[in-house]
PDB file of C-alpha atoms in Angstrom:
ATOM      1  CA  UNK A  13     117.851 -74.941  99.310  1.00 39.00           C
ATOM      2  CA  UNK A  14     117.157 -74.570  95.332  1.00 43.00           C
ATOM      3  CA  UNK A  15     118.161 -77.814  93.079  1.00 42.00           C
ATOM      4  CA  UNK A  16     121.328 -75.272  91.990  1.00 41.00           C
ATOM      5  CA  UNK A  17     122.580 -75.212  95.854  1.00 41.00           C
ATOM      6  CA  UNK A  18     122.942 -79.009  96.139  1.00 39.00           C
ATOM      7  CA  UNK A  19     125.277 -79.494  92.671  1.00 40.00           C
ATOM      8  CA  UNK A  20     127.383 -76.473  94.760  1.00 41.00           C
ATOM      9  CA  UNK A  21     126.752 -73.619  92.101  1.00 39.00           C
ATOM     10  CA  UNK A  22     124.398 -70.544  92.203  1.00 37.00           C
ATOM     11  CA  UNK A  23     120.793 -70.461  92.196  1.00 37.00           C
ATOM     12  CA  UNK A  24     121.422 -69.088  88.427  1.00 37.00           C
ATOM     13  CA  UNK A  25     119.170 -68.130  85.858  1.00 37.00           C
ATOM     14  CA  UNK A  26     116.244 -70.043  84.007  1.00 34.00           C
ATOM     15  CA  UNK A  27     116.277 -71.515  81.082  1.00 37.00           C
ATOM     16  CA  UNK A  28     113.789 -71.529  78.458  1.00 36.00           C
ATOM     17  CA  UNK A  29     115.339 -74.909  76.552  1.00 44.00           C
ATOM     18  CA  UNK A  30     114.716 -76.996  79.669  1.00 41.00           C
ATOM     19  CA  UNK A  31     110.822 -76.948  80.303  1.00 43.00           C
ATOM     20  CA  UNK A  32     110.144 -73.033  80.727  1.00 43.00           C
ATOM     21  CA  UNK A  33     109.984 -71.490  84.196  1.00 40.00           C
ATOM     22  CA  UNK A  34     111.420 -73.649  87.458  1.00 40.00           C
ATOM     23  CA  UNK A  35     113.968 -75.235  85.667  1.00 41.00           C
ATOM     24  CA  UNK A  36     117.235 -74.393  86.823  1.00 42.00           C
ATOM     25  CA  UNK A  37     120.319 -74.376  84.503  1.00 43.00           C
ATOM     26  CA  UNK A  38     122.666 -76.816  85.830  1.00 43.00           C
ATOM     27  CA  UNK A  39     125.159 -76.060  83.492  1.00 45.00           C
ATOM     28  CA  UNK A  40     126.443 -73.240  85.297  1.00 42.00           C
ATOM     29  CA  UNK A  41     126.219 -74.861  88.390  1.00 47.00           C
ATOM     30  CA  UNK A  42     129.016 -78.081  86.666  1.00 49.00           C
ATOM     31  CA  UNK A  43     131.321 -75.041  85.648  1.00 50.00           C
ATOM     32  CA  UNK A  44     131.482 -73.302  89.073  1.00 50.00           C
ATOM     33  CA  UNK A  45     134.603 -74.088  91.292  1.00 53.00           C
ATOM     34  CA  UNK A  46     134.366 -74.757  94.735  1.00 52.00           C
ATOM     35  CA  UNK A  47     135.971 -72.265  97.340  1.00 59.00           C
ATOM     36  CA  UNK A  48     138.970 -73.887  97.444  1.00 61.00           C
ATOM     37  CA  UNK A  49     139.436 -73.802  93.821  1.00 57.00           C
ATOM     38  CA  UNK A  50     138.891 -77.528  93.582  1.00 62.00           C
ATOM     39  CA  UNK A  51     136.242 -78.696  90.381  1.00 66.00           C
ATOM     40  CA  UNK A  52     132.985 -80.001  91.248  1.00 68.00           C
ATOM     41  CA  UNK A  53     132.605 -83.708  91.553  1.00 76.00           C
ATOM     42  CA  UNK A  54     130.199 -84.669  88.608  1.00 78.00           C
ATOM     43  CA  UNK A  55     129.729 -88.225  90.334  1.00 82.00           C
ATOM     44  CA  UNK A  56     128.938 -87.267  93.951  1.00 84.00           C
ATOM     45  CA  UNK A  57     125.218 -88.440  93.970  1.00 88.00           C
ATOM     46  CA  UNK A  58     124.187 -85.725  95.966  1.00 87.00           C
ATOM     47  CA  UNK A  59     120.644 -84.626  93.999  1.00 91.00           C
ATOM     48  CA  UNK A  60     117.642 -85.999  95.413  1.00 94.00           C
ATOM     49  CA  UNK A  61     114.946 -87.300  93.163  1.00 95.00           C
ATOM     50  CA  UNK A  62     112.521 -84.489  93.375  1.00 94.00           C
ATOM     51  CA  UNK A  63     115.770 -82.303  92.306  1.00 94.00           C
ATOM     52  CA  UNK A  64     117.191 -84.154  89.286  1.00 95.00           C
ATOM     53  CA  UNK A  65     114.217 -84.706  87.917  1.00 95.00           C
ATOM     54  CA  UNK A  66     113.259 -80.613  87.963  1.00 95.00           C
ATOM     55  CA  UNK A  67     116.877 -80.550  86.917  1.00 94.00           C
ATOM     56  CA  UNK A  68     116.475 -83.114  84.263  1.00 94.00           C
ATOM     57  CA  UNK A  69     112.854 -81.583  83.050  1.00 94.00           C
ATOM     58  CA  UNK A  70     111.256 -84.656  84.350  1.00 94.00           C
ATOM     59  CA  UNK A  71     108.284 -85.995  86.241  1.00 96.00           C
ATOM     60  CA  UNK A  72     110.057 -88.237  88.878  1.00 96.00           C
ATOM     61  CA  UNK A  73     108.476 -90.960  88.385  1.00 97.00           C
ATOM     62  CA  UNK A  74     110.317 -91.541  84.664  1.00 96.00           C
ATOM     63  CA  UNK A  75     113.119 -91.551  86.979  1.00 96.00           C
ATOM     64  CA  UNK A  76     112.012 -94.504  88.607  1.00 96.00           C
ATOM     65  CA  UNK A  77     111.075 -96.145  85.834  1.00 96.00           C
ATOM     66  CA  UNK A  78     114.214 -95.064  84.270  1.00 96.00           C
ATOM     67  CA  UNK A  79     116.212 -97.163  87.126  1.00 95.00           C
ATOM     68  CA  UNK A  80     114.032-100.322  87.044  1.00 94.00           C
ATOM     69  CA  UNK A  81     115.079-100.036  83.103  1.00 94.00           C
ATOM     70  CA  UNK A  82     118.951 -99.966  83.950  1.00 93.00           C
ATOM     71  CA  UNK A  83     119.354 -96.221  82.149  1.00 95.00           C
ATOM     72  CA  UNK A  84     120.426 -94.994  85.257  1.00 94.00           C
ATOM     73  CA  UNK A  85     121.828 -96.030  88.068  1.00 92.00           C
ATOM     74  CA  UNK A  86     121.004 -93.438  91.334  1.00 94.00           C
ATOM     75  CA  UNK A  87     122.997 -94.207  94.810  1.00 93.00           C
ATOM     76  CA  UNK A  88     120.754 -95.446  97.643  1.00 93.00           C
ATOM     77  CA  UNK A  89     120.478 -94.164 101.080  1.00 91.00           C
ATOM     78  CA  UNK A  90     120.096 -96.244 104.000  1.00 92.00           C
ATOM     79  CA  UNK A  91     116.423 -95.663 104.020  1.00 93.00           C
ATOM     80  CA  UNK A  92     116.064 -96.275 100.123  1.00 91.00           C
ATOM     81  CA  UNK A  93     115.946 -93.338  98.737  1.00 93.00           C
ATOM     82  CA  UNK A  94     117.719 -92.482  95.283  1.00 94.00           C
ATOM     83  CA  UNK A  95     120.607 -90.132  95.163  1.00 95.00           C
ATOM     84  CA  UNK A  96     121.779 -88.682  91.432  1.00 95.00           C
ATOM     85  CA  UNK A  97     124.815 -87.346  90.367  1.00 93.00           C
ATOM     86  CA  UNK A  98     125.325 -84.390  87.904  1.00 91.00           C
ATOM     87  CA  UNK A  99     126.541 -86.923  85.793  1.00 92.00           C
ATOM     88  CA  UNK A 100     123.151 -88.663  85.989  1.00 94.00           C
ATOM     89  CA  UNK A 101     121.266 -85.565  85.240  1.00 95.00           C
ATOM     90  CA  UNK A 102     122.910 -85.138  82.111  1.00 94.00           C
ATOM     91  CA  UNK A 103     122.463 -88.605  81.449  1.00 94.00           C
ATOM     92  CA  UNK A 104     118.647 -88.266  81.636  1.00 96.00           C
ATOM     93  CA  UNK A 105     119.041 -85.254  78.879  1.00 95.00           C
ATOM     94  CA  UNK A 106     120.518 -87.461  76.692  1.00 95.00           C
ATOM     95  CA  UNK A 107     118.126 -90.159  77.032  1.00 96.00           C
ATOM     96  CA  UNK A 108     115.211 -87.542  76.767  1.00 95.00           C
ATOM     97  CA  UNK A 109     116.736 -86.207  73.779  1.00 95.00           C
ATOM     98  CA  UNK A 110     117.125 -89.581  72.143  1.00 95.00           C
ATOM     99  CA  UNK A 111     113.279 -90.360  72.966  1.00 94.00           C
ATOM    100  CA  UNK A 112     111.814 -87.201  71.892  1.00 94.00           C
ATOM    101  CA  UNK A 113     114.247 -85.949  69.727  1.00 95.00           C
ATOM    102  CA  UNK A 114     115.451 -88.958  67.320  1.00 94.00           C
ATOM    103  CA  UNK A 115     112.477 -91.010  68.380  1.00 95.00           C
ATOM    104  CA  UNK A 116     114.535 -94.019  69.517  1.00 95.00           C
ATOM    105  CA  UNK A 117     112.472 -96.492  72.086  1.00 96.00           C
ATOM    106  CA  UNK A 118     113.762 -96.989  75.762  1.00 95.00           C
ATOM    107  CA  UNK A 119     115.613-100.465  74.856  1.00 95.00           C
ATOM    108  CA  UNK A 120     117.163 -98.753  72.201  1.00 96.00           C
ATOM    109  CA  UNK A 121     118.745 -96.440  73.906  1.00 96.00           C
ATOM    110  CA  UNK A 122     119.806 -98.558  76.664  1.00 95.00           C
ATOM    111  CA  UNK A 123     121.435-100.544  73.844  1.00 96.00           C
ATOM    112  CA  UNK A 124     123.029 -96.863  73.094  1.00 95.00           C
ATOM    113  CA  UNK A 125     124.260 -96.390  76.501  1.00 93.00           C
ATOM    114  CA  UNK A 126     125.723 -99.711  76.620  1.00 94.00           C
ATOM    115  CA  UNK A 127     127.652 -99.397  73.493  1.00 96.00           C
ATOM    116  CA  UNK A 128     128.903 -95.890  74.728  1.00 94.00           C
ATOM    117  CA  UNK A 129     130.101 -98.009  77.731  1.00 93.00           C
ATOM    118  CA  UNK A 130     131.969-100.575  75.731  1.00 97.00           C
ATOM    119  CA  UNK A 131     133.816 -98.339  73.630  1.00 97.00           C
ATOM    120  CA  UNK A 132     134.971 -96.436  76.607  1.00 95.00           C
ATOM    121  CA  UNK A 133     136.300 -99.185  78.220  1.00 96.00           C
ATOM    122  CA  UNK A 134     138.121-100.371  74.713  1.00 98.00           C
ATOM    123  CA  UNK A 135     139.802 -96.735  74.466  1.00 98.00           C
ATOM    124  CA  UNK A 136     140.779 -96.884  78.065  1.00 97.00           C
ATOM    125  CA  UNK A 137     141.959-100.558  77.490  1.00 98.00           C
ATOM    126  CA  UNK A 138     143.794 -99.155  73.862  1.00 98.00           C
ATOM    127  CA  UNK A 139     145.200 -95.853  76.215  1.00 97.00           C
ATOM    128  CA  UNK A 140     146.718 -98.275  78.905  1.00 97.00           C
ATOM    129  CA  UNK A 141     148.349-100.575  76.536  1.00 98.00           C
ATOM    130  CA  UNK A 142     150.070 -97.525  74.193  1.00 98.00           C
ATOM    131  CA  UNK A 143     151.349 -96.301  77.531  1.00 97.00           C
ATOM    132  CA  UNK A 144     152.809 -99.940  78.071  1.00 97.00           C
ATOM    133  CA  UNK A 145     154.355 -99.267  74.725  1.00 98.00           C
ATOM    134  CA  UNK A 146     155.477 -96.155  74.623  1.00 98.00           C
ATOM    135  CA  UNK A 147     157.054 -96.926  78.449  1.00 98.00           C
ATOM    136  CA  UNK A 148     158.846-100.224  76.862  1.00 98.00           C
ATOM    137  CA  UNK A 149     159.672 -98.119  73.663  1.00 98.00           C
ATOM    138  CA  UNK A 150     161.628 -95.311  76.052  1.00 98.00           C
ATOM    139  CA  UNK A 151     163.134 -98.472  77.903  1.00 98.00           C
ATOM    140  CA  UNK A 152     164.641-100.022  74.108  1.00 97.00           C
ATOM    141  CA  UNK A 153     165.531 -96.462  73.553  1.00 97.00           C
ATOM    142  CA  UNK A 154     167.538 -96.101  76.407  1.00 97.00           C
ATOM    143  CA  UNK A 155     169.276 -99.572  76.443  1.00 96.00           C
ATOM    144  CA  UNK A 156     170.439 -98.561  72.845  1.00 94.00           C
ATOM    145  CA  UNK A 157     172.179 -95.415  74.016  1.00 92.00           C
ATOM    146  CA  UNK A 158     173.672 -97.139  76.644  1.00 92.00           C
ATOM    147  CA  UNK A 159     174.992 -99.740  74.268  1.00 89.00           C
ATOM    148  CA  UNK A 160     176.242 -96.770  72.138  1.00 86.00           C
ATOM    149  CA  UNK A 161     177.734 -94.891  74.720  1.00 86.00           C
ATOM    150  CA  UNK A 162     179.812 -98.651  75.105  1.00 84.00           C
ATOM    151  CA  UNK A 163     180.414 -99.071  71.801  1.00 78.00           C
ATOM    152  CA  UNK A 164     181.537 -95.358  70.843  1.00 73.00           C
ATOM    153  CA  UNK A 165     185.766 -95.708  71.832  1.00 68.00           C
ATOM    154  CA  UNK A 166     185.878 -98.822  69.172  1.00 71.00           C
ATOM    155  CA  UNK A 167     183.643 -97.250  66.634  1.00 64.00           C
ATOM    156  CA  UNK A 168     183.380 -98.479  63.165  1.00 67.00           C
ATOM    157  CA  UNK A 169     186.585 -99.518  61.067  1.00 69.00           C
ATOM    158  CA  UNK A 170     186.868 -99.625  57.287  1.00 74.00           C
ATOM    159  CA  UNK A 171     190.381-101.576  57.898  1.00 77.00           C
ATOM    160  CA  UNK A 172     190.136-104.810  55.551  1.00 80.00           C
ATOM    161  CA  UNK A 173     191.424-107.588  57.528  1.00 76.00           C
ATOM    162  CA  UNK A 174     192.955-110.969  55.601  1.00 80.00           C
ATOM    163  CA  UNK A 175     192.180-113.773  57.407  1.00 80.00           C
ATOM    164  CA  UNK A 176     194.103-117.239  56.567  1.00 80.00           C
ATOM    165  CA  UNK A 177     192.288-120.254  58.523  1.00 77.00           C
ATOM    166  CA  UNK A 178     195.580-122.203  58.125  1.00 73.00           C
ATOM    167  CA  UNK A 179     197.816-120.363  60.048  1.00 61.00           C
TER     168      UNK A 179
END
C-alpha cells in the first residue's frame, strides 16, 4: 500500500518540489472523490507516521518533535502510535515552509498557528452572529408587512380634522 492509497487517491505521479524521487503528490490524492462520489475527509487521521512524513518531505522524527512542540496534533492508537490527517500533512508544509522558507523559528510559528486559530474562531464567532442578524432582520421584516397588510384598508388620510376640547 503506497502513502497515496491510504489518503484514498492514486498512487500518482512524483513530484520534483517535494524532496525529488519517493515523494508522492498528495495533492491529487485531496482532489480525488471517493466511489460514491462523496469528498475525501481531510481530517480522518488515517496516515501513519512513516507515511506523512514521506508525504510531508520529512524525517519522522521532526514529526515527533513537531507533536511534543504542539504544531501538530496526530490521533493516537490504542497502542500509541500517531495517526495524521491530510490536513496535518499540509500543516507540516506550511510549517516547513515557514522554517526554511521565511526563516521563522519553531515558537514562532507555533505563535503563527495559534493566531491562524484565533482568527478562525473570531470569523466563525462574527459568521454566527450576522446569521443571528440577518435571521432577526427577516423576522422585523416580516412583522412590518404583516402590520402593513393590517394597516392597508385605513391607509393614510390628508382629511384635516378640527378638534374643540370643550365640546
Amino acid at each position: 500500500m503506497t502513502a497515496s492509497d491510504r489518503t484514498g487517491g492514486p498512487a500518482s505521479g512524483r513530484s520534483p518540489d517535494m524532496g525529488g524521487p519517493g515523494r508522492v503528490r498528495i495533492e491529487i490524492a485531496f482532489r480525488q472523490r471517493v466511489p460514491g462520489g462523496e469528498d475525501i475527509d481531510f481530517d480522518a487521521k488515517i496516515l501513519a507516521i512513516s507515511a506523512a512524513a514521506e508525504m510531508a518531505g520529512m524525517h519522522p522524527q521532526t514529526l515527533r518533535q513537531y507533536d511534543r512542540l504542539g504544531l501538530v496534533e496526530p490521533a493516537r492508537t490504542p497502542g500509541g502510535g500517531r495517526r495524521y490527517s491530510a490536513r496535518d500533512v499540509l500543516r507540516l508544509r506550511e510549517i516547513q515552509r515557514l522554517s526554511q522558507d521565511e526563516g521563522v523559528n519553531l515558537a514562532g510559528i507555533k505563535r503563527i498557528m495559534d493566531l491562524e486559530r484565533e482568527v478562525h474562531a473570531v470569523r466563525a464567532e462574527a459568521a454566527a452572529r450576522i446569521e443571528g442578524l440577518a435571521e432577526e432582520l427577516r423576522r422585523a421584516r416580516a412583522q412590518l408587512a404583516e402590520l402593513r397588510a393590517v394597516a392597508g384598508p385605513f391607509g393614510r388620510s390628508t382629511d384635516i380634522v378640527l378638534w374643540r376640547g370643550d365640546q
